[in-house]
XYZ file of C-alpha atoms in Angstrom:
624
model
C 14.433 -84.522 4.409
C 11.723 -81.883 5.879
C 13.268 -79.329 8.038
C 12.162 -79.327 11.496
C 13.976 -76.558 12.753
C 12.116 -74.889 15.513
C 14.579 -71.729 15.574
C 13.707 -68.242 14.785
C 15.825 -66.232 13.073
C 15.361 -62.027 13.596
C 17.320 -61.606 10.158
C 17.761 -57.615 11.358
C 21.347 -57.493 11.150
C 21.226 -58.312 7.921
C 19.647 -54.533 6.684
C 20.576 -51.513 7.380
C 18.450 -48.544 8.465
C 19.075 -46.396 4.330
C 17.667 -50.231 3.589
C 14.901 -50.113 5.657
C 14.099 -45.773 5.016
C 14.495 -45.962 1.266
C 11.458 -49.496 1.153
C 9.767 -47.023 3.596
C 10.272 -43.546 2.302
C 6.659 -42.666 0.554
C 4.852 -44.016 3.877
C 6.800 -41.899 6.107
C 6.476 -38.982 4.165
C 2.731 -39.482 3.880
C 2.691 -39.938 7.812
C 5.653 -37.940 9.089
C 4.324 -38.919 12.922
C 4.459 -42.188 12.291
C 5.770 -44.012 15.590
C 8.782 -46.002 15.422
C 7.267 -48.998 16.877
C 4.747 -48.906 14.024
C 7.411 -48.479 11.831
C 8.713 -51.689 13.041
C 5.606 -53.959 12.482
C 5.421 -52.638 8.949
C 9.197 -53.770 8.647
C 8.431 -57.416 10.185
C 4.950 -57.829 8.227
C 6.854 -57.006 5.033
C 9.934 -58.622 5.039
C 9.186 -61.418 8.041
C 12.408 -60.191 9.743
C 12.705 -58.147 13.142
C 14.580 -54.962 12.812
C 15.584 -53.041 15.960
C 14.266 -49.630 17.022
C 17.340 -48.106 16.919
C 16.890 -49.076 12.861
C 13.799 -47.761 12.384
C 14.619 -44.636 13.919
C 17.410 -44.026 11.604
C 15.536 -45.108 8.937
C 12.711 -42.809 9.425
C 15.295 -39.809 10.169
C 17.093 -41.165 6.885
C 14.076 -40.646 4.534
C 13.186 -37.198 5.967
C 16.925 -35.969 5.194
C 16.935 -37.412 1.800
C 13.936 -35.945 1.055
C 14.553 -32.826 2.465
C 17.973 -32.699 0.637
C 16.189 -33.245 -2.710
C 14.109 -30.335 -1.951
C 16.896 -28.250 -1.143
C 18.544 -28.596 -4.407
C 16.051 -27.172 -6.086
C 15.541 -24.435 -4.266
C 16.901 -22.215 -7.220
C 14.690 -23.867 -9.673
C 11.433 -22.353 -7.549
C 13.753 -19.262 -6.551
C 13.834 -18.065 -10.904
C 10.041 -19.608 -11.316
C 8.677 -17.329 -8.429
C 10.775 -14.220 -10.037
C 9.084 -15.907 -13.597
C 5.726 -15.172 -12.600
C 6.084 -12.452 -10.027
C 7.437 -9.952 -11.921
C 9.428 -7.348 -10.244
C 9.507 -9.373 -7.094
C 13.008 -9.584 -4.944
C 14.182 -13.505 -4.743
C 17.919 -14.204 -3.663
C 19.080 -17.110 -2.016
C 22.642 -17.413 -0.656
C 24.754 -20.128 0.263
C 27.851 -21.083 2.242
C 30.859 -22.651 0.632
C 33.342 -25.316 2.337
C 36.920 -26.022 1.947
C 35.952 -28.905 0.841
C 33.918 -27.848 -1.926
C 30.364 -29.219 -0.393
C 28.010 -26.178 -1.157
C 25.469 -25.510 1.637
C 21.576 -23.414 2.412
C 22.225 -20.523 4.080
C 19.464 -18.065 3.907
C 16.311 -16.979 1.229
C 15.228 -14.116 1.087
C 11.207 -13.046 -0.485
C 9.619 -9.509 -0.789
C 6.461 -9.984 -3.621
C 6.163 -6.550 -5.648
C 2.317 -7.307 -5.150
C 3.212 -7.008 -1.164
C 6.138 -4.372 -1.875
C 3.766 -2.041 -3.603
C 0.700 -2.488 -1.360
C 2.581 -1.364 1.737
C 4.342 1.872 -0.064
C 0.750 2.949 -1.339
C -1.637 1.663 1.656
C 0.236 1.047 4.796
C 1.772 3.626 7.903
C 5.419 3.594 8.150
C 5.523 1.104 10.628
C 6.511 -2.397 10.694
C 7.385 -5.190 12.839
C 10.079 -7.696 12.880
C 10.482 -10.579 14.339
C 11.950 -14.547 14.145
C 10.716 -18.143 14.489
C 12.168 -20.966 15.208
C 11.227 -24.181 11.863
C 10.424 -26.912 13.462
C 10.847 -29.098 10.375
C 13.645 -31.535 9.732
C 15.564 -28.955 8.217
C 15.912 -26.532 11.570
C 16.665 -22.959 11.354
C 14.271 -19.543 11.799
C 12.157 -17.463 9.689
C 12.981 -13.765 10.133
C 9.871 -11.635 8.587
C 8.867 -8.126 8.197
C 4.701 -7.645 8.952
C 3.090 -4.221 8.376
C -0.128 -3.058 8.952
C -3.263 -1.886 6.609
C -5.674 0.659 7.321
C -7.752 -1.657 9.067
C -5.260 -2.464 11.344
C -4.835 -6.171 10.606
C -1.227 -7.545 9.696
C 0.166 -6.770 6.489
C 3.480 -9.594 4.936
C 6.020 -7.410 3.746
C 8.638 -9.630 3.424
C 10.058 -12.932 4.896
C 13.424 -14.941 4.932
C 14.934 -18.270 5.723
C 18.653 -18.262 7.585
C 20.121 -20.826 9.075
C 20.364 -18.943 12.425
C 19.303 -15.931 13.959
C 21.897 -13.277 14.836
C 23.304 -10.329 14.311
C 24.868 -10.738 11.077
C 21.904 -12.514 9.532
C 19.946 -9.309 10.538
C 21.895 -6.824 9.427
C 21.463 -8.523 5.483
C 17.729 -8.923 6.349
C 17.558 -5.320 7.219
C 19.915 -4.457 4.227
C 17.573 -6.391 1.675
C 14.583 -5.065 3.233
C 15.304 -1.536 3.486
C 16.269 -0.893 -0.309
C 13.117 -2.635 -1.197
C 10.740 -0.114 0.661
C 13.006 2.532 -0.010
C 13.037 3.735 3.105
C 17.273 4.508 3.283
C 18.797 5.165 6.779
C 14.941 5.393 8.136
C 13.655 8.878 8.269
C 10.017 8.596 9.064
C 10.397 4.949 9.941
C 9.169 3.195 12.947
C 10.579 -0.693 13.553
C 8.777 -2.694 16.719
C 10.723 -5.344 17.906
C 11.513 -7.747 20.850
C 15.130 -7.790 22.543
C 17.326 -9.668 20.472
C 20.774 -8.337 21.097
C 21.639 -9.121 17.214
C 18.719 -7.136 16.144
C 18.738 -4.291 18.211
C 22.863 -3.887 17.325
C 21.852 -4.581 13.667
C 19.036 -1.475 13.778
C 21.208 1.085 15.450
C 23.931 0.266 12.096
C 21.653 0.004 9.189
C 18.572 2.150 10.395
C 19.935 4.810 12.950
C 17.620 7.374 11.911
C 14.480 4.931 12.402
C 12.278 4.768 15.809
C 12.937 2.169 17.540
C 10.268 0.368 20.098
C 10.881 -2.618 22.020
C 7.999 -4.633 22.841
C 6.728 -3.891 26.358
C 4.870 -7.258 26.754
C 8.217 -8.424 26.513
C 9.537 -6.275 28.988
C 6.907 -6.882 31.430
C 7.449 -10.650 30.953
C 11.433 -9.888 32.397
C 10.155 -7.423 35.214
C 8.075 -9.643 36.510
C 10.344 -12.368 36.809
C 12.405 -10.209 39.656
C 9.452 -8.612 40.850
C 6.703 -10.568 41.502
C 2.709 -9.716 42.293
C -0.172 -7.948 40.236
C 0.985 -4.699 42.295
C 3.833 -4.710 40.008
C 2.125 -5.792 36.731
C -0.690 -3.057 37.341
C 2.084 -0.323 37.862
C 4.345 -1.223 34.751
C 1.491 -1.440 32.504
C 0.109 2.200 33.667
C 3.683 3.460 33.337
C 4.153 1.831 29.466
C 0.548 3.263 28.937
C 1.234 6.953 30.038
C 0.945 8.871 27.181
C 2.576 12.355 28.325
C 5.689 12.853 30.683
C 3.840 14.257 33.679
C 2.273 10.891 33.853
C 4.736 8.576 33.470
C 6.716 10.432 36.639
C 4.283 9.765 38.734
C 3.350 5.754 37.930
C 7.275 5.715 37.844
C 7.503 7.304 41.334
C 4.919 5.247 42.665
C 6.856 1.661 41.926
C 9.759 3.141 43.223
C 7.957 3.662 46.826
C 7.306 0.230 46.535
C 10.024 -1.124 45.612
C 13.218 0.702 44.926
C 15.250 -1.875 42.965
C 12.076 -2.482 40.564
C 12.377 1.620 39.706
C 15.990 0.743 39.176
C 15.307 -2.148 36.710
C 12.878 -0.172 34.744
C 14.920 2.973 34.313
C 18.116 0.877 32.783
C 15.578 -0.725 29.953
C 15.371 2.852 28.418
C 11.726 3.546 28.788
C 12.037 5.599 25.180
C 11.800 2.241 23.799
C 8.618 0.917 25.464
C 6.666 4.348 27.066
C 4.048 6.133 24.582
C 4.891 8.988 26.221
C 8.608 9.304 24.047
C 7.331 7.431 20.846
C 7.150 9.996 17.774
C 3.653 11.366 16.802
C 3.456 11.212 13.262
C 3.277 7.955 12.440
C -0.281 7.323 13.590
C 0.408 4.547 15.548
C 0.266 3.634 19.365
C 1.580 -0.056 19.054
C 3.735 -0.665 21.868
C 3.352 -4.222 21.516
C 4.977 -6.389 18.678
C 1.623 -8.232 18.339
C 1.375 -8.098 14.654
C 4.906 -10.382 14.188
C 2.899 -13.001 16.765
C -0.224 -13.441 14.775
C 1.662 -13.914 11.790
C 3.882 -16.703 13.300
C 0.601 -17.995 15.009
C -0.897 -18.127 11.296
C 2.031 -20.339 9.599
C 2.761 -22.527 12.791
C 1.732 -26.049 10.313
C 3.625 -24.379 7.806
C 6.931 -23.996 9.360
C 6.680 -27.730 10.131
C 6.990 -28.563 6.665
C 9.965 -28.506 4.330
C 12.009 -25.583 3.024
C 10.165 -24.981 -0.248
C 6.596 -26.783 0.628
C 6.696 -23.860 4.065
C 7.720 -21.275 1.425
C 4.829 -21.952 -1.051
C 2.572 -22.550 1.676
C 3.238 -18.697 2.925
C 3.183 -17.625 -0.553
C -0.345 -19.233 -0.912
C -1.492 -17.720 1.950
C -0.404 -14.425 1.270
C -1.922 -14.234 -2.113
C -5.037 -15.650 -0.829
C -4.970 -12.906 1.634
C -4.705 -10.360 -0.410
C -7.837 -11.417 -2.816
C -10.049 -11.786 0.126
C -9.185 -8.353 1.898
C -9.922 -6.753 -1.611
C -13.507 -8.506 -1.958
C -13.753 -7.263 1.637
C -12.812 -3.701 1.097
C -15.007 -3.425 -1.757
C -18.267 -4.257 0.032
C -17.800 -1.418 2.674
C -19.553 1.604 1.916
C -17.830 4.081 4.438
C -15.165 6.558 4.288
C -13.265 4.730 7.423
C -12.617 1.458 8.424
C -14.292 -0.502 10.453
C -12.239 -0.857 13.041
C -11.620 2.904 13.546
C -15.141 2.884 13.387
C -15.790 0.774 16.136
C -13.295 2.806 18.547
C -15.086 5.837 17.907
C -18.315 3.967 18.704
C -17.036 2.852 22.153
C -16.478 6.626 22.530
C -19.591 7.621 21.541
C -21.499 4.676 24.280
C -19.113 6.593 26.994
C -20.466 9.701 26.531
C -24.014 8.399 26.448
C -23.507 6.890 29.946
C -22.971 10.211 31.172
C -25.780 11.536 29.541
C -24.662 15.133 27.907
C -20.800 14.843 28.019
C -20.284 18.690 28.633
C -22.079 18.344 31.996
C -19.777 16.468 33.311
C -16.817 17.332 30.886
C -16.320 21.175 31.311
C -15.770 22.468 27.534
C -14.539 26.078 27.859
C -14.438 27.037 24.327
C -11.741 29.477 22.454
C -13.440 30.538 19.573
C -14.996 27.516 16.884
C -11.411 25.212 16.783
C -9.927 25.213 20.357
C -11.078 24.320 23.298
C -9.792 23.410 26.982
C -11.714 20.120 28.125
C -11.499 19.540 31.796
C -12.374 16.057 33.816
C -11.366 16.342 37.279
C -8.411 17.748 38.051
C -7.070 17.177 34.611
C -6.967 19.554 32.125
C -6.104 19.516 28.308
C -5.781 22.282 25.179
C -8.103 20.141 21.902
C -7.038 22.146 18.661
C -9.491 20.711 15.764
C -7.148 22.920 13.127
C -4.166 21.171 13.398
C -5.286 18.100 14.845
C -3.479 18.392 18.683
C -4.749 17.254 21.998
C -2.739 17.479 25.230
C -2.752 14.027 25.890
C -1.153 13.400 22.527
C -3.282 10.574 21.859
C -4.707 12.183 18.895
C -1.038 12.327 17.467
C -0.083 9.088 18.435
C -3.495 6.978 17.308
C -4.077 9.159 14.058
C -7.944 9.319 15.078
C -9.457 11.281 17.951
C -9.205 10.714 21.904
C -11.782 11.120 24.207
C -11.285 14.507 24.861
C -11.130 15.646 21.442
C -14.441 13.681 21.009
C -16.237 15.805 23.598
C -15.158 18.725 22.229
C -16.163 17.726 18.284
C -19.534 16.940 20.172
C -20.364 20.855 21.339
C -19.835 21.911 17.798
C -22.307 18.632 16.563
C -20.317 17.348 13.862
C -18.954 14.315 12.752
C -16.032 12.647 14.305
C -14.889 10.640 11.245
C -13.876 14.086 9.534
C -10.964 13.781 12.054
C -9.644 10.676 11.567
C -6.060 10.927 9.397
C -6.349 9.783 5.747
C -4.791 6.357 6.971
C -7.262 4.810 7.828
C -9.639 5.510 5.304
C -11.356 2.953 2.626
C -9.827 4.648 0.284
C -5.773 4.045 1.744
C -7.248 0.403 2.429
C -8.108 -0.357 -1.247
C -4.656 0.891 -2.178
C -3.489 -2.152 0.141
C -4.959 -4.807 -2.229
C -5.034 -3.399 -5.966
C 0.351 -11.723 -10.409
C 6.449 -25.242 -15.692
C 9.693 -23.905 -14.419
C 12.323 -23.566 -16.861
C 15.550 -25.573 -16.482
C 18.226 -23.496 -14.950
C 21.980 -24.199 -15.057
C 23.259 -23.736 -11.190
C 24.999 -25.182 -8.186
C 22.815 -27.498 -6.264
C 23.699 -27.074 -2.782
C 23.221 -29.028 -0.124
C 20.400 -28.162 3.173
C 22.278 -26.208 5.889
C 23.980 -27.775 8.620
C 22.753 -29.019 12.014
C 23.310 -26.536 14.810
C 22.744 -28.873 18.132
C 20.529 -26.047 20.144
C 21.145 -27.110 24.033
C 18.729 -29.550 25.862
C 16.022 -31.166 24.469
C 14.100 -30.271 21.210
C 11.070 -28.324 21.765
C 8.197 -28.485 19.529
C 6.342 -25.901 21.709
C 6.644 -21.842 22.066
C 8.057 -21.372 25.478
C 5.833 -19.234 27.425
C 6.959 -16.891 30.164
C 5.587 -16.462 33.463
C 2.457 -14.394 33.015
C 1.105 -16.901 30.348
C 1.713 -19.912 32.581
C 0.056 -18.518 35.402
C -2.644 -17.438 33.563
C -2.789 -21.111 31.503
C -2.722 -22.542 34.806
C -5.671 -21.237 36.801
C -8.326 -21.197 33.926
C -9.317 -24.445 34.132
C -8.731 -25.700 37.140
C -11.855 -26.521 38.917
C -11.295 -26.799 42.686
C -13.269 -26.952 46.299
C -10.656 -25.384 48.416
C -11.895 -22.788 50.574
C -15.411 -23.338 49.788
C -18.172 -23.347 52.689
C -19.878 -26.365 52.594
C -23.957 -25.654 53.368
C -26.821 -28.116 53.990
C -28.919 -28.534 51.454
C -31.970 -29.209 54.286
C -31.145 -27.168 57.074
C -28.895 -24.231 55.551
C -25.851 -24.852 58.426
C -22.370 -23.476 57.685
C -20.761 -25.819 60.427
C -20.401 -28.907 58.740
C -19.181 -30.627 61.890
C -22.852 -30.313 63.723
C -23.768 -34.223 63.742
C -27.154 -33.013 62.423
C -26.459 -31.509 59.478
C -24.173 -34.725 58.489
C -27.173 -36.592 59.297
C -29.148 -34.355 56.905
C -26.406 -34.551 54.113
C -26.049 -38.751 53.894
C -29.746 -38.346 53.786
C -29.529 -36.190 50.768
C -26.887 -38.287 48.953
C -28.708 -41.417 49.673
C -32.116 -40.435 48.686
C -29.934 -40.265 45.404
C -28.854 -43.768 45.171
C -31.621 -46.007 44.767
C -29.419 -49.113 44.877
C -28.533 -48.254 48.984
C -32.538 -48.079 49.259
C -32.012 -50.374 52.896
C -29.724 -47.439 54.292
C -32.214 -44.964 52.773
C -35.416 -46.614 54.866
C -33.526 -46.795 57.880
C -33.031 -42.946 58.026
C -36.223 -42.637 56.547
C -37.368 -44.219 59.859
C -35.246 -42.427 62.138
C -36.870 -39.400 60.602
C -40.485 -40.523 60.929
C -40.641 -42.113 63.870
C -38.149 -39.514 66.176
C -40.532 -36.695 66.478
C -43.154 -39.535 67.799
C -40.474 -41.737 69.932
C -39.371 -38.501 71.704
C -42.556 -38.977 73.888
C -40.610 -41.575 75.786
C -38.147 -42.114 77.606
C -35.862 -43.913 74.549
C -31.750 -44.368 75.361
C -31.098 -47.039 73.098
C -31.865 -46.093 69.382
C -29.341 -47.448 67.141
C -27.670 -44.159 66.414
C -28.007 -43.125 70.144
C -29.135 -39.733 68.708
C -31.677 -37.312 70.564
C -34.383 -35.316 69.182
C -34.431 -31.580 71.380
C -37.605 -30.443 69.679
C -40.504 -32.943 69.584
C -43.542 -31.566 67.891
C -46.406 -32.762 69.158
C -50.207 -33.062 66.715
C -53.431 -33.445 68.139
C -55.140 -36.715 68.388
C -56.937 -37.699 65.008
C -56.231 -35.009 63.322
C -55.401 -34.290 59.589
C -52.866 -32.305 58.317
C -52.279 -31.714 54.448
C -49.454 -29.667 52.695
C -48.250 -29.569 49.265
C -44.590 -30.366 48.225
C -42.566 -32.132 45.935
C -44.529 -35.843 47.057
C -47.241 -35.732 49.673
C -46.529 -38.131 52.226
C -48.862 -40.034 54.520
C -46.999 -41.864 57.343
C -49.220 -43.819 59.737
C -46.571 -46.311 61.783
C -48.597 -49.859 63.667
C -46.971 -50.121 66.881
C -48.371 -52.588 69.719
C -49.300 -51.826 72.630
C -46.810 -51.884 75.771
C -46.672 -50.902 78.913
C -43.183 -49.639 79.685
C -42.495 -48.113 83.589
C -41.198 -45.042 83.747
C -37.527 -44.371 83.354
C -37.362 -48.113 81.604
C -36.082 -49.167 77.934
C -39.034 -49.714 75.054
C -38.683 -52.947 73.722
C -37.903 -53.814 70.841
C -40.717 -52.894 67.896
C -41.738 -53.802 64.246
C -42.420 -51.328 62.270
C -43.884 -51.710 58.488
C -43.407 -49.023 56.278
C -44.946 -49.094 52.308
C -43.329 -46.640 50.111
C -44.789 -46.285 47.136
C -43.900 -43.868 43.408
C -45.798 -40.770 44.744
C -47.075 -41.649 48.296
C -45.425 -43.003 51.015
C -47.758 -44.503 53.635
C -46.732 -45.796 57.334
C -49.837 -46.976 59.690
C -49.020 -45.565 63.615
C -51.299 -47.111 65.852
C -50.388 -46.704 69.308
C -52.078 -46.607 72.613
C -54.077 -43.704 73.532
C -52.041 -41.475 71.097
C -52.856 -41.041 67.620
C -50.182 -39.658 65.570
C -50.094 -38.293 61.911
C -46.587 -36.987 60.505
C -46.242 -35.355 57.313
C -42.939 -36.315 55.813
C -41.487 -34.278 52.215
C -39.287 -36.780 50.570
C -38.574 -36.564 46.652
C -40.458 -38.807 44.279
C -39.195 -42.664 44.696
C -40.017 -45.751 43.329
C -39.477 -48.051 45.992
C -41.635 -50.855 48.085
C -40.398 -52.181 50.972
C -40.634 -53.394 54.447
C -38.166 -52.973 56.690
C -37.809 -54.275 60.213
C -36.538 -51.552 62.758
């Protein structure tokens, strides 16, 4: 017998979501945002059966840790392949143990030789750290090490994966990182950084003899979320900025007549940390800000999306590309400096052209051919050209000359570039950017645990206050507070009944589809001036007309505008008493593309009015 069953079965109970993720696995991984609703018509087009969501979204969370995991187990077969090929180059992965024998990720390590090398030959003794969160399947953060070339753009030292950031993942960072620059407790060592409690406490143990700055963007950020208001923002940024004592005293004082508590605040975040006026002045850099750890965590964002070793080769790509293209690069410029020191001393050189001859208005007192006193104002500072000192130790700080020490180089006539430090030469920039795995018996471990982070998961850098306010307000187009002017008659008051009248003119001389509205004004606006002459109190908008303008009989009256106009209005004959109502009139107007023409005829009174209306394409007769 047929079967004539009408009932639908949903068959979804009878899979499981590994079922439904291993079918699926190669089209998830070639769409990793792949909805799970999508993912669900795939399952019931397949396999004619209707899986839940709840399924699919284990599924899809199934085939991301499976192939994850598989990547993760051979993380020591690209660990000895990259050491292979990169010879010299410092690879170590460890991992964590359990009671119960499971083996688990814990944290990669990678420091090229090509990079390692570069940054001992080329690079100022500076570097900044910093961590990211991965926003892969696989969670944890990237802790790296970024330098800086002559040219001052970023410079990869070295980079590592842990499973989470803290103090003791830090201090081996710092450990591993250390040896391989050869830099020991950190004499001559300056590390920028933002306020981790684990890395500041992991610094002061491994690297007490380094210099230590805190980011002040990241300082400011905290400030201003007690004290609010650009006052505040302008103050802290002149005191950061300050570049000797004297002058940090007195932006100091001034935020703490303002505000006593935000002086308070300030002085218990150590201003050593975050004021050029305590940083060291032979390192040749001003950096107060960790930007260099920012761009390179802008650069990788896809990457760190990715899995463990597909974001580690993507990195490694990027920094080998890098390092081809900045040596093409340095290779076509001719000069003996950089060009971004070049372009500094440029901007110095287009100040002192605005003032014409800078030792006008710069006094220069000279002290034989090397020192001079340069005085602006009431400011005054000692320039020594022999060993390379200015008084507002920006000169020590930057490596290449301040404005004063430019004025001065100026009376002797020579060239500026001659006292710029060897850093940031050509030269020091070249030296910047001059390399099938085997089977390997090991321990495949497994990828590191989950660590459930409070609230929801963020895919998104959190941004603090400034940023939103500033993210907020650029593109927000708004009308509040704005005067709103006549476009005929130039008002301010947009209550006076007349300009409203001359606005919906305006806006309906626009609209050709309202071209019956249009008329009607157009009538109230030829025919009032004309009307005025008698005694009229029941016009449809009850509206009167205090200046009348009167034209001679028969006369002619031509004037160039947008569309010349010719209004002549028929109106018969009738003999009203004084102080009575005008009847009611027909009035045929003809508006044509360029002209508009209205015949007047009227008893005893000839009338010609010269109308401006833009060009229209409209013919019409309207009754009034």
């Amino acid at each position: 017998m047929p079967n004539n069953c009408a009932r639908v079965f949903k068959f979804g109970s009878i899979v499981s979501y590994k079922w439904i993720g291993t079918h699926f696995m190669n089209e998830i991984l070639h769409k990793p945002k792949m909805s799970i609703r999508k993912l669900k018509t795939k399952v019931s087009k397949r396999f004619n059966l209707i899986a839940s969501v709840g399924q699919c979204r284990n599924a899809r969370k199934y085939a991301f840790q499976y192939f994850n995991r598989a990547l993760c187990q051979d993380m020591e077969l690209w660990r000895e392949e990259l050491k292979r090929k990169n010879l010299g180059s410092i690879i170590k992965m460890e991992v964590d143990v359990m009671p119960d024998g499971e083996t688990y990720f814990s944290k990669f390590y990678v420091c090229l030789k090509g990079l390692k090398d570069g940054w001992i030959e080329g690079c100022r003794r500076v570097v900044g750290v910093d961590g990211c969160f991965l926003k892969g399947i696989c969670r944890g953060q990237l802790l790296e090490a970024i330098g800086r070339d002559a040219n001052n753009h970023i410079y990869p030292v070295a980079w590592a994966m842990v499973a989470v950031e803290n103090k003791e993942t830090w201090k081996w960072f710092l450990d591993l990182l250390i040896d391989d620059i050869g830099m020991g407790v950190g004499h001559g060592l300056t590390i920028i950084s933002d306020q981790h409690k684990g890395l500041v406490e992991a610094v002061k143990e491994r690297v007490p003899a380094a210099e230590h700055r805190q980011c002040a963007r990241h300082k400011c950020a905290n400030f201003l979320k007690r004290f609010k208001g650009k006052i505040f923002r302008k103050l802290f940024w002149k005191a950061a900025g300050s570049t000797i004592p004297q002058k940090f005293e007195y932006h100091k004082n001034e935020i703490n007549k303002l505000e006593p508590l935000a002086y308070e605040h300030l002085m218990e975040r150590d201003p050593k940390t975050w004021c050029k006026a305590f940083f060291q002045v032979d390192r040749s850099c001003d950096a107060y800000e960790n930007g260099v750890s920012e761009s390179f965590n802008s650069v990788i964002e896809v990457a760190r999306k990715k899995p463990l070793i597909t974001m580690l080769e993507e990195i490694r790509i990027y920094v080998m590309e890098r390092l081809c293209i900045y040596k093409a690069k340095g290779q076509s410029w001719d000069l003996n400096i950089c060009p971004s020191i070049r372009l500094k001393l440029n901007k110095l050189k287009e100040q002192q052209r605005k003032i014409l001859i800078a030792y006008m208005f710069w006094q220069v007192v000279p002290s034989g051919y090397i020192q001079f006193q340069v005085r602006v104002g009431t400011d005054r500072y000692v320039v020594d050209l022999h060993t390379r000192q200015c008084g507002c130790r920006e000169w020590q700080l930057a490596g290449y000359p301040c404005v004063h020490v430019y004025v001065a180089i100026s009376r002797l006539n020579r060239d500026p570039e001659d006292y710029v430090l060897e850093w940031f030469t050509t030269s020091m920039y070249a030296s910047c950017y001059s390399v099938m795995w085997p089977e390997v018996d090991y321990t495949k471990p497994l990828p590191p645990k989950k660590r459930r982070l409070p609230g929801r998961p963020t895919m998104k850098r959190k941004r603090d206050q400034v940023e939103r306010e500033a993210k907020e307000t650029r593109h927000i187009i708004s009308k509040k507070g704005m005067i709103m002017r006549s476009p005929f008659v130039g008002k301010h008051d947009i209550t006076d009944q007349h300009v409203l009248k001359d606005q919906m003119m305006y806006h309906l001389l626009q609209k050709p589809k309202k071209q019956g509205m249009m008329l009607t004004y157009l009538i109230y606006y030829t025919c009032v001036p004309f009307l005025n002459f008698f005694p009229l109190t029941n016009l449809e908008a009850e509206l009167e007309v205090e200046h009348a303008v009167m034209f001679e009989s028969e006369s002619d009256s031509d004037f160039e505008s947008e569309s010349d106009v010719e209004a002549n209005i028929e109106v018969p004959e009738v003999d009203v008493p004084e102080g009575d109502v005008v009847p009611e009139m027909e009035v045929n107007i003809v508006v044509s593309d360029v002209d508009v023409e209205a015949n007047i005829e009227v008893h005893e009174v000839d009338v010609e009015a010269n109308i401006e209306v833009p060009e229209m394409d409209a013919n019409m007769e309207v009754p009034l």
